[in-house]
Short mmCIF file of C-alpha atoms in Angstrom, two decimals:
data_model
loop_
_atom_site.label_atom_id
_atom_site.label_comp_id
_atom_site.label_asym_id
_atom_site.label_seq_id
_atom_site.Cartn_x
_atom_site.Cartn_y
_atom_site.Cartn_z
CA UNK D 1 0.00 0.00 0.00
CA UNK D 2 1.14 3.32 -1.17
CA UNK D 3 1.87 6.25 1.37
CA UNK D 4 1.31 9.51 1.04
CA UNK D 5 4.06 12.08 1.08
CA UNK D 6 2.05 13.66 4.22
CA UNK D 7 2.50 10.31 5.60
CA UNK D 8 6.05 9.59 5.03
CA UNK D 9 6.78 12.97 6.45
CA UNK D 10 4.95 11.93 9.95
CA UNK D 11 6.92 8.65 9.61
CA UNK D 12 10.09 10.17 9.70
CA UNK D 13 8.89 12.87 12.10
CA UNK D 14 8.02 9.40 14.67
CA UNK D 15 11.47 8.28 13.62
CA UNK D 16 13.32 11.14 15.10
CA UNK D 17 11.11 12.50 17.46
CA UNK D 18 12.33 11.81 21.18
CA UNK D 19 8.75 11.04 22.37
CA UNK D 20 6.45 9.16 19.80
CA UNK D 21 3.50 11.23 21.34
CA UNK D 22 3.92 14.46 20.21
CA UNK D 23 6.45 16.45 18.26
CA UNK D 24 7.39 20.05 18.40
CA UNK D 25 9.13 22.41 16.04
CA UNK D 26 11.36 25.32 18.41
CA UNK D 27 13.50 28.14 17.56
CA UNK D 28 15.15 28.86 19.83
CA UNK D 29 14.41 27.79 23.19
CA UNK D 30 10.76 28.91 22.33
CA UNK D 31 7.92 26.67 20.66
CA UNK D 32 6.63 27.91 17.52
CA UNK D 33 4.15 25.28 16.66
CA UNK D 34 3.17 22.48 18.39
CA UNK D 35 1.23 18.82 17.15
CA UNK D 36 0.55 15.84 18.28
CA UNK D 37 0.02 12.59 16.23
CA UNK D 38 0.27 8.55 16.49
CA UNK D 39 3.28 7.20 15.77
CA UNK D 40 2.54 4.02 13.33
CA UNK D 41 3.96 0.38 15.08
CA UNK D 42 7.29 -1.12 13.83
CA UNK D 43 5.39 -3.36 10.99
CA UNK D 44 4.35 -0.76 9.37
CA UNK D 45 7.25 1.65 9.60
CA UNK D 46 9.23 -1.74 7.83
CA UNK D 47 6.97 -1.90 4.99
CA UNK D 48 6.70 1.67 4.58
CA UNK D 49 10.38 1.67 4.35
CA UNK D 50 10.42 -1.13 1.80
CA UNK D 51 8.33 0.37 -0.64
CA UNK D 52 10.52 3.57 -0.38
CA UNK D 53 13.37 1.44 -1.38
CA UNK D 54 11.33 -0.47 -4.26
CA UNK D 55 10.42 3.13 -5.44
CA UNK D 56 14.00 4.35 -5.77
CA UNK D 57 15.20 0.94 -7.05
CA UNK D 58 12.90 1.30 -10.43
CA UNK D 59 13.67 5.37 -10.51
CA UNK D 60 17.62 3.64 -10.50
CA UNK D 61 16.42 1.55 -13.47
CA UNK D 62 14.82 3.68 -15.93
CA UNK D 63 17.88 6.59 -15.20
CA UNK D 64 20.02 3.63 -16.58
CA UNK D 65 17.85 2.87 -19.54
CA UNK D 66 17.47 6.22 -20.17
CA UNK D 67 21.68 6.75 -19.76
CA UNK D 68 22.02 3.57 -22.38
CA UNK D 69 19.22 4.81 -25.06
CA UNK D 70 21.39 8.78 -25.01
CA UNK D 71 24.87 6.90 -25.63
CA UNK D 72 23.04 4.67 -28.81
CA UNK D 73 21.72 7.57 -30.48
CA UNK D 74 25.24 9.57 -29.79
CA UNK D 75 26.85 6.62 -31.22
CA UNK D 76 24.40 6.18 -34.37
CA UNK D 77 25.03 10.18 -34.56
CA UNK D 78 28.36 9.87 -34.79
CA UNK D 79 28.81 7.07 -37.22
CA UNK D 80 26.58 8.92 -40.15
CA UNK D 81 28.71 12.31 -39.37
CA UNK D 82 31.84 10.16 -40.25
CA UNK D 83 30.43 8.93 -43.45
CA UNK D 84 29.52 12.15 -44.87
CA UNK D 85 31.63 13.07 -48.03
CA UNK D 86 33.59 16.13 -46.46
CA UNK D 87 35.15 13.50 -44.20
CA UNK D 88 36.22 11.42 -47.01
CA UNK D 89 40.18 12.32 -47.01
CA UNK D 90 40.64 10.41 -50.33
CA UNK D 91 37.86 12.50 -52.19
CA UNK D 92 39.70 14.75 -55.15
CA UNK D 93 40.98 18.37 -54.17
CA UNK D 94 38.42 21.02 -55.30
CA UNK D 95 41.55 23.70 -55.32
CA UNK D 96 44.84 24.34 -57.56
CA UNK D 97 47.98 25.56 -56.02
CA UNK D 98 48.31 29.69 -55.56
CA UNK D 99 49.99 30.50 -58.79
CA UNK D 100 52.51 33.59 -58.56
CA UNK D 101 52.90 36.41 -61.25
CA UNK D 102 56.44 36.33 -63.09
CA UNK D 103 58.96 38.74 -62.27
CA UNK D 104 58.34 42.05 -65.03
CA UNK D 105 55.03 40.07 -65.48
CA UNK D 106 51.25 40.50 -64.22
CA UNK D 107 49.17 37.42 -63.34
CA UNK D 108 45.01 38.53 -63.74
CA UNK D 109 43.10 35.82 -61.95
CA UNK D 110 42.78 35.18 -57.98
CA UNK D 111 40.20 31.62 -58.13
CA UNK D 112 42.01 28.76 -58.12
CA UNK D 113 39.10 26.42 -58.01
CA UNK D 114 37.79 23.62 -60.78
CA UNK D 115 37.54 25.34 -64.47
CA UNK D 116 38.56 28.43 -63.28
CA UNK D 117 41.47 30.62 -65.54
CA UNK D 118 44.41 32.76 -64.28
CA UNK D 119 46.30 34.90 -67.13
CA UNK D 120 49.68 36.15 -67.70
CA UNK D 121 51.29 39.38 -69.38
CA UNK D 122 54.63 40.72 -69.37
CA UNK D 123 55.62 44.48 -68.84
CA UNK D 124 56.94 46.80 -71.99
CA UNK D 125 60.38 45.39 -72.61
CA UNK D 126 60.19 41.69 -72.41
CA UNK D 127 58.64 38.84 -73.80
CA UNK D 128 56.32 35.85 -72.26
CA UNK D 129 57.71 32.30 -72.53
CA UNK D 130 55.05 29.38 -71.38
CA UNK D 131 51.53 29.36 -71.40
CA UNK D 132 50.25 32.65 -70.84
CA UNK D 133 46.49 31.03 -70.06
CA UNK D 134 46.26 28.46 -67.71
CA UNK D 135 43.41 26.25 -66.20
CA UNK D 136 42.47 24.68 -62.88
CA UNK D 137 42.11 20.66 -63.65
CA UNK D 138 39.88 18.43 -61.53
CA UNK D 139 42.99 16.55 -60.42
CA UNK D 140 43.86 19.51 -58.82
CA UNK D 141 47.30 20.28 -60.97
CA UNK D 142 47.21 23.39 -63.19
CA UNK D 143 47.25 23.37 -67.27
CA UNK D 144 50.12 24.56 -69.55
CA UNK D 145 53.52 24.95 -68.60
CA UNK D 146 55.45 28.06 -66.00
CA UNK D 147 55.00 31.22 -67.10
CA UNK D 148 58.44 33.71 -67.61
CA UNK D 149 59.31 37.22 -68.82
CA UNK D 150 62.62 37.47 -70.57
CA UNK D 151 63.80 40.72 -71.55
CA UNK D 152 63.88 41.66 -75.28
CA UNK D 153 67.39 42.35 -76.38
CA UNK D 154 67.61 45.92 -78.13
CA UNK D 155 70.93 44.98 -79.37
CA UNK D 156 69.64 41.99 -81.26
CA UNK D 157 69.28 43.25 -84.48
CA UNK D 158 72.62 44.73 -84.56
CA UNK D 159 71.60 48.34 -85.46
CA UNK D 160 75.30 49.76 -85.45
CA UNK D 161 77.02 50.15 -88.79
CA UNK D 162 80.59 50.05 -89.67
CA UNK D 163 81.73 48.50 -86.78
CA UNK D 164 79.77 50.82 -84.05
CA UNK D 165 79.09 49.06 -80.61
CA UNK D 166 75.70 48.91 -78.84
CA UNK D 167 75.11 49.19 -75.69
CA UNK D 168 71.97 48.32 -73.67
CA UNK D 169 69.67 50.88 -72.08
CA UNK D 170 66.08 50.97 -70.68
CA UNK D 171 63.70 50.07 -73.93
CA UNK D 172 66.52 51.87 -76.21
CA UNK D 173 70.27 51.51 -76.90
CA UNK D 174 73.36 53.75 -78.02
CA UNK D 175 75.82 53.15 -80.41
CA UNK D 176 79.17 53.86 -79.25
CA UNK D 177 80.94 54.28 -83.24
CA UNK D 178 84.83 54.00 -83.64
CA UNK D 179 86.87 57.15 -85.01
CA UNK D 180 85.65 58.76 -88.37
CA UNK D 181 81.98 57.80 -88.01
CA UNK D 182 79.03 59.74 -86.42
CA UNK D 183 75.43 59.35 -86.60
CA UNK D 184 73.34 57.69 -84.45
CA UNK D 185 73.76 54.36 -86.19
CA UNK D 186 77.58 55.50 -87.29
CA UNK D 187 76.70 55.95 -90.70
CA UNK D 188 78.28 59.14 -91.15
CA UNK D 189 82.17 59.64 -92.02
CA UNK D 190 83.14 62.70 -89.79
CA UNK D 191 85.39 64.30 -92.15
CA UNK D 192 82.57 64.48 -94.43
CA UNK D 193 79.32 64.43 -93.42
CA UNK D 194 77.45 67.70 -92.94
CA UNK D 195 75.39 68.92 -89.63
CA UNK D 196 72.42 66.25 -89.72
CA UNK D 197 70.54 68.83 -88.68
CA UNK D 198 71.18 71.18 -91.62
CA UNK D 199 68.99 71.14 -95.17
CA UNK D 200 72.20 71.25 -97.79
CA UNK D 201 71.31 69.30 -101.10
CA UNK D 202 67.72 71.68 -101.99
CA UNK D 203 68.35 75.45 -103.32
CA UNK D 204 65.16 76.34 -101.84
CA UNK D 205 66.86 76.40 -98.36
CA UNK D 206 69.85 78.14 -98.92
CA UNK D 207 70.17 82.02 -98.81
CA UNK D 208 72.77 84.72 -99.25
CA UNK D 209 73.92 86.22 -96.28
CA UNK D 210 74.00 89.68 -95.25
CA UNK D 211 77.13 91.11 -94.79
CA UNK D 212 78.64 94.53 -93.87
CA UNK D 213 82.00 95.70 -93.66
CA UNK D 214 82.69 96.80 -89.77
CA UNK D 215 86.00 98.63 -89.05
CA UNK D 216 87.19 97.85 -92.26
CA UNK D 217 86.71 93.59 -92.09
CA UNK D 218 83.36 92.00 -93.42
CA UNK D 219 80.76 90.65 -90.92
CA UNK D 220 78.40 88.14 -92.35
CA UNK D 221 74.82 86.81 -90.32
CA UNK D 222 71.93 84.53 -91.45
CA UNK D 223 68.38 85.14 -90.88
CA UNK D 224 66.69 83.30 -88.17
CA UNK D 225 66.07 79.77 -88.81
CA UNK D 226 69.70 79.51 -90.96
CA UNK D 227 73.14 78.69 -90.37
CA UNK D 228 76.30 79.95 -92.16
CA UNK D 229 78.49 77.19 -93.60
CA UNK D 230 81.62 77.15 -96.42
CA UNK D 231 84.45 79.41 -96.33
CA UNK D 232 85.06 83.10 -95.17
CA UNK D 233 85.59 83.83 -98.89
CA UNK D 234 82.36 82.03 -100.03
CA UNK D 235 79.56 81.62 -97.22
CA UNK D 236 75.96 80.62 -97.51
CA UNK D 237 73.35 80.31 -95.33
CA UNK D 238 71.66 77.08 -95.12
CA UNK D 239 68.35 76.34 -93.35
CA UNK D 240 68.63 74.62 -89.89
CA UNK D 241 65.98 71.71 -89.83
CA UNK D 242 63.79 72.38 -86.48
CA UNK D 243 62.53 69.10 -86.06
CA UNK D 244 65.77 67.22 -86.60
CA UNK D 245 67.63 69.37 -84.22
CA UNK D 246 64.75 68.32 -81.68
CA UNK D 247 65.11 64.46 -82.56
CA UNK D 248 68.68 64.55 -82.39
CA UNK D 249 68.78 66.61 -78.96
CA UNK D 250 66.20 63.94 -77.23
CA UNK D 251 64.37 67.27 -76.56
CA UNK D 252 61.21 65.35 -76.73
CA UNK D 253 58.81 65.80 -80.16
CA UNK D 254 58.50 69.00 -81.15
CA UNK D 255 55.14 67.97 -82.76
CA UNK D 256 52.54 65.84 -81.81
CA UNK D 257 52.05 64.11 -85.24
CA UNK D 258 54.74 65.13 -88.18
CA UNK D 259 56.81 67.98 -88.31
CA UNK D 260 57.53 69.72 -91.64
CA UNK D 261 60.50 71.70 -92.26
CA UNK D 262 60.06 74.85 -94.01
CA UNK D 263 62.62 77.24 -94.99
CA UNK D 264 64.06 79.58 -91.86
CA UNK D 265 61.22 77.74 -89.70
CA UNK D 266 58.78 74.59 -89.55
CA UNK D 267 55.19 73.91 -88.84
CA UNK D 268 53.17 70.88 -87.62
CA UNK D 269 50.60 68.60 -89.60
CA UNK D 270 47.70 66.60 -88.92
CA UNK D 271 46.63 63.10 -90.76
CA UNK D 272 43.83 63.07 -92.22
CA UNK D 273 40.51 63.06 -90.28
CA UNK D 274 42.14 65.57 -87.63
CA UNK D 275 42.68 68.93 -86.50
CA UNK D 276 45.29 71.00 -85.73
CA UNK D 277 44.40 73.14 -82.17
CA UNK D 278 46.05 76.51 -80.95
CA UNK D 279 48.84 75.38 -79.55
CA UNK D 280 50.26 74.96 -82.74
CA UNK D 281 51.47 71.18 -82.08
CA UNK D 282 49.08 69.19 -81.04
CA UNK D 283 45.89 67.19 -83.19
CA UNK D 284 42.63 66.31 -82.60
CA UNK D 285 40.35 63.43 -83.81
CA UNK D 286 37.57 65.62 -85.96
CA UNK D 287 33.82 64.29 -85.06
CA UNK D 288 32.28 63.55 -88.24
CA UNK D 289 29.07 62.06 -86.53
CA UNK D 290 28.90 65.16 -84.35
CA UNK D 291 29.70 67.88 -86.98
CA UNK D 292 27.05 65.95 -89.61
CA UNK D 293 30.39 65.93 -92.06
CA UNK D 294 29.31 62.53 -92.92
CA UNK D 295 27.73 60.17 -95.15
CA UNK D 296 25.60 57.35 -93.43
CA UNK D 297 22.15 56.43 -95.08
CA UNK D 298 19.47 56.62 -93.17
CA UNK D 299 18.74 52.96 -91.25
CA UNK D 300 22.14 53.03 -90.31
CA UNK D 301 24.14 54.75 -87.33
CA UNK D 302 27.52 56.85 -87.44
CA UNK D 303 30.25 55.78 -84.93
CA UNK D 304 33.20 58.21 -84.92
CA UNK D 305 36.89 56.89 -84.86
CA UNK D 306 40.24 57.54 -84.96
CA UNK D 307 40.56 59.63 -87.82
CA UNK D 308 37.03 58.66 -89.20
CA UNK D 309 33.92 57.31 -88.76
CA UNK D 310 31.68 54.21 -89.52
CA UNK D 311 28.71 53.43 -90.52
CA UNK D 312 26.82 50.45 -88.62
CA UNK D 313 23.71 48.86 -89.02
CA UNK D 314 24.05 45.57 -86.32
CA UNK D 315 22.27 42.56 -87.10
CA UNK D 316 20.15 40.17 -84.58
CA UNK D 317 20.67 36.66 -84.52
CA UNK D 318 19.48 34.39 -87.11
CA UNK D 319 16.30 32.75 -86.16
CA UNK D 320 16.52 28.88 -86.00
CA UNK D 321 13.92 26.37 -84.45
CA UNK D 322 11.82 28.33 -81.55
CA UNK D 323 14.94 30.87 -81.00
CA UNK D 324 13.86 34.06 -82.60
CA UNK D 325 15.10 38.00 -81.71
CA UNK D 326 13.33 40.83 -82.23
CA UNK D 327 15.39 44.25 -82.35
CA UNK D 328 14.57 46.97 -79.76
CA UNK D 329 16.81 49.62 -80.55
CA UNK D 330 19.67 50.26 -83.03
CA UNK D 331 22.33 48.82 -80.69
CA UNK D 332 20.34 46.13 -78.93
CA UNK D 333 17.91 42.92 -79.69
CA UNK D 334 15.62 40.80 -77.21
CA UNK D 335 15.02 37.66 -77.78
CA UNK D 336 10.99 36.75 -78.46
CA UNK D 337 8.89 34.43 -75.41
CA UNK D 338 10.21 30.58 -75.79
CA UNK D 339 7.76 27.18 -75.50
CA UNK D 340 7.84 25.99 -71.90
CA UNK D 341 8.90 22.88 -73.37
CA UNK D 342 11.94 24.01 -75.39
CA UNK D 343 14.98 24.05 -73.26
CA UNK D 344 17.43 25.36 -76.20
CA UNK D 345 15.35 28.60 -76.49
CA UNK D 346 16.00 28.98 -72.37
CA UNK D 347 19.73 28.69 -72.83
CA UNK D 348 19.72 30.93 -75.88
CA UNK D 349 21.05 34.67 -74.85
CA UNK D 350 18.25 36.64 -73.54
CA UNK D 351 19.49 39.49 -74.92
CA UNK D 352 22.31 41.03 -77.82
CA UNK D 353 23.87 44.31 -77.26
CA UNK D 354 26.38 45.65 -79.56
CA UNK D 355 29.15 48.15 -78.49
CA UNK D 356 31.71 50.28 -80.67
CA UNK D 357 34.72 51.39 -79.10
CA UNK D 358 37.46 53.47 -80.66
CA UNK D 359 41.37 53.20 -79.05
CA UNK D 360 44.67 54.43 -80.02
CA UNK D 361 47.30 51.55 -80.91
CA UNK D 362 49.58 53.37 -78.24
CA UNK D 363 46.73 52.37 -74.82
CA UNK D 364 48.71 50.97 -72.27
CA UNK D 365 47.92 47.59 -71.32
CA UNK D 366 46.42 46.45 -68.87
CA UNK D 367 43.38 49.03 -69.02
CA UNK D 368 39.37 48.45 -68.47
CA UNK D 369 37.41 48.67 -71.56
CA UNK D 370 33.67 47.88 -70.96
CA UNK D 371 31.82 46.95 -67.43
CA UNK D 372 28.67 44.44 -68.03
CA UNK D 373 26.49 44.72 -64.96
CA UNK D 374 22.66 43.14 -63.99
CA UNK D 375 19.31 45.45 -62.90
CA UNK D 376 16.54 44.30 -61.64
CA UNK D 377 13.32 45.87 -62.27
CA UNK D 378 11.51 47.68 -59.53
CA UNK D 379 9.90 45.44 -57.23
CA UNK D 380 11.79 42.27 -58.18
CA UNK D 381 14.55 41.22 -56.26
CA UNK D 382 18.23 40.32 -59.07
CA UNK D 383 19.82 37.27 -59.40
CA UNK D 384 21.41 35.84 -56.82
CA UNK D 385 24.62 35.09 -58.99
CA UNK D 386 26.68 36.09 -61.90
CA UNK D 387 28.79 34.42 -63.89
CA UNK D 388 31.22 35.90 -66.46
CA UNK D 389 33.31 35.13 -69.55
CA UNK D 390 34.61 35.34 -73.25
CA UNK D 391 32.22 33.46 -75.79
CA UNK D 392 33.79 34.29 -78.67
CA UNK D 393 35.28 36.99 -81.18
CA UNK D 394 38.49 37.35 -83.40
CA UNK D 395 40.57 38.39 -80.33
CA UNK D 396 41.96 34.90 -78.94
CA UNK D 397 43.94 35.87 -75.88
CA UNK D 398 44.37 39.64 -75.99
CA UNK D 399 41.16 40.52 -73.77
CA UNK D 400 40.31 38.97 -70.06
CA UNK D 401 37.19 38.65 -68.64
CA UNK D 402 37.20 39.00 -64.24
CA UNK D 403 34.50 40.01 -61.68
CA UNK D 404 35.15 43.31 -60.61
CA UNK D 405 32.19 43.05 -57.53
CA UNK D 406 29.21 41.05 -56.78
CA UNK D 407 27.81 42.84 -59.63
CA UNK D 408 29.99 43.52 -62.20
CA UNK D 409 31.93 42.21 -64.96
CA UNK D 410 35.22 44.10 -66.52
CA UNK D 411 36.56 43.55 -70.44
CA UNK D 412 40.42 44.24 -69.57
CA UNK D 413 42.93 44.84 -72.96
CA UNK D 414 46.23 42.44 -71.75
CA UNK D 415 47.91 42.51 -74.97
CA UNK D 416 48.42 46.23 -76.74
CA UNK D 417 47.08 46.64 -80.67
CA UNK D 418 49.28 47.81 -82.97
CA UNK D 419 48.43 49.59 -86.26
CA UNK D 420 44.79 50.28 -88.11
CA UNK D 421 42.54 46.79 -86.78
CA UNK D 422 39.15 45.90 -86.08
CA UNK D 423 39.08 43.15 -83.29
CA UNK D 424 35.83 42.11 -81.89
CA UNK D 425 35.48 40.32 -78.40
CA UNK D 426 32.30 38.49 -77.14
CA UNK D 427 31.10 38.72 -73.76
CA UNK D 428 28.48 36.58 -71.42
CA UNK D 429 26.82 37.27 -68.06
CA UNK D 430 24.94 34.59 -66.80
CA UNK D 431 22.38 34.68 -63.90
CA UNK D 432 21.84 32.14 -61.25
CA UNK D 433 19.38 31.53 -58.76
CA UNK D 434 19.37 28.97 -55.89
CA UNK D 435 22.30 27.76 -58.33
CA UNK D 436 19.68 27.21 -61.40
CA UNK D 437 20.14 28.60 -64.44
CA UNK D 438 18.25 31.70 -64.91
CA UNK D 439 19.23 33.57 -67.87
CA UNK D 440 22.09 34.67 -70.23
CA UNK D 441 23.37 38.31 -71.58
CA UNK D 442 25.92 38.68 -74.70
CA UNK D 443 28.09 41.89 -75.61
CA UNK D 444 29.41 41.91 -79.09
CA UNK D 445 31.93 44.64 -78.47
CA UNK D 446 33.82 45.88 -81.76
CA UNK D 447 37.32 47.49 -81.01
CA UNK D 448 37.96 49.51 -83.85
CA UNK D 449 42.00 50.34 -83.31
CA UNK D 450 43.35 54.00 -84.66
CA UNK D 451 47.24 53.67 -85.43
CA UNK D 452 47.80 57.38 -83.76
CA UNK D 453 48.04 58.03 -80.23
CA UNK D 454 45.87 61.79 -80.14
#
């Protein structure tokens, strides 16, 4: 029979109580409370007792089931943990090796996971040797071969005649010429070479001198602009050439473009499609789209350039199966709603923009061309990804493609153009969201190179 906690109390309180008759609580040496109450006989104080102890006894057993059933599921917990494929030391790297930039070289590129690219160029003055591309494998090891910059010999084409000497400077050289030759390639004999910088083979640029007899000898002078050569007996002026006396004195260029020598002085010229401004010196690319000085038919758009201008009338895409573009404005096309069942259209480019840009053949590399960026509309939250790259063009290896933020995507030039080109690059954003394919964006940018530097 089951006792109430009331009851077990009183049973103690018998226990321990010096009379079994009554029972007081003091503090003190004064009673507080006072009570009185049977005390139960020893039978019954026995069983109570044992049914105390059969009560702990089973709260002793289920604590120990309940200890056994924690350290099973800890145990079960621990085994599926250890079989997850993070834990699996033999699985294959994800990650390349950090890849340094060559000395006088400039690596573009800071992923080194799976597919990912890193690119090399080397500064003015020296040449790349290995791969300048390389790509992160799945095995972990990196494509191509090292990438180094050796310097480009100025000396190696021997430009020192009749046994002159070059010597090595920074990006030029000097030629040190043996006695009797001058020149900056010694191709002068000394004993009979006139003053480079003097016009003596035309008539046009010679002139009599003006002389005077002073104290009874005769002083000769030259206008400005000429120079007296011959003898006392039989001078003549000749006409000093401006812009060879500035080439020869490394005075810098005394014009912009071309210099032409004139007699007694010298004037600057343009090439064609430019302008010469105040100073006198310098050119300027003349605007044909802005000034209307040109010749487009209607339908088709003026872009200026370097030293001209084009006229463009971009294309959409072809149509084929259920892909089909429609164009929205002269430099831009959209492509039209796809089937929900055609999963070609989905991966077609959503959209076809078409860029003209006009550069010198003198831009230093590396420099930023074009940014592609995402906007969502109002309302609508953007993608929650981007992914970047070349698709195609005529331009193998002279642009790269990198994330300059979340955002945005930068064309960079790594290799510089040289002379009149057209080179056309392009370029793919792709959106992603909850890592599903969402969309894609091309940028057919044209690169229409000028071979002057103004």
């Amino acid at each position: 029979m089951a006792l109430s906690l009331r009851s077990r109390c009183l049973v103690l309180l018998c226990l321990t109580a010096v009379h079994c008759g009554h029972a007081a609580l003091q503090l003190g040496s004064r009673p507080v409370a006072f009570y009185q109450q049977s005390c139960m006989d020893k039978h019954q104080v026995v069983g109570v007792l044992r049914q105390m102890e059969k009560f702990l006894k089973g709260q002793e057993i289920r604590f120990t089931e309940g200890l056994r059933i924690m350290k099973s599921k800890l145990a079960s917990l621990q085994n599926s943990v250890s079989k997850l494929p993070q834990a699996d030391q033999s699985a294959a790297p994800t990650t390349c090796p950090s890849l340094d930039a060559p000395a006088h070289g400039t690596k573009f590129g800071s992923k080194h996971f799976v597919g990912h690219e890193v690119h090399f160029v080397c500064t003015q003055g020296y040449q790349l040797v290995g791969s300048s591309t390389r790509v992160c494998r799945e095995n972990g090891t990196w494509s191509g071969v090292s990438a180094v910059c050796k310097d480009i010999s100025e000396c190696a084409s021997n430009p020192c005649q009749n046994g002159g000497t070059c010597v090595e400077g920074v990006n030029q050289y000097k030629c040190t010429c043996p006695q009797n030759w001058s020149g900056s390639h010694c191709q002068h004999q000394t004993q009979t070479a006139p003053p480079e910088w003097s016009v003596m083979n035309d008539p046009a640029f010679s002139r009599r001198p003006r002389c005077a007899q002073v104290n009874q000898a005769q002083h000769c002078s030259c206008d400005a602009g000429f120079h007296m050569s011959g003898t006392s007996d039989n001078s003549i002026c000749q006409d000093v050439n401006e812009c060879e006396v500035y080439r020869l004195d490394q005075g810098g260029k005394l014009c912009v473009h071309e210099c032409v020598n004139v007699p007694g002085s010298y004037h600057c010229s343009c090439p064609r499609g430019y302008k010469l401004l105040p100073d006198g010196r310098s050119c300027e690319d003349v605007d044909e789209c802005l000034s209307q000085k040109h010749n487009c038919s209607r339908g088709t758009s003026c872009i200026n350039t370097g030293g001209g201008f084009r006229c463009v009338n971009p294309e959409c895409p072809r149509s084929h199966g259920n892909i089909s573009y429609v164009k929205t404005s002269p430099f831009q096309c959209e492509r039209n709603p796809c089937p929900m069942d055609s999963r070609s259209c989905h991966l077609a480019p959503k959209t076809v923009s078409f860029h003209y840009l006009s550069l010198p053949s003198t831009l230093q590399t590396p420099a930023t061309l074009f940014r592609m960026a995402t906007a969502a509309a109002p309302g609508r939250p953007g993608p929650e990804s981007l992914r970047f790259g070349i698709a195609g063009g005529n331009s193998r290896g002279t642009f790269v493609m990198q994330r300059s933020d979340r955002q945005t995507g930068e064309l960079i030039l790594v290799q510089q153009l040289r002379g009149l080109q057209e080179v056309s690059v392009d370029v793919e954003m792709s959106e992603y969201a909850d890592r599903s394919f969402q969309a894609k964006h091309v940028a057919r940018v044209h690169v229409l190179v000028s071979p002057y530097s103004f």
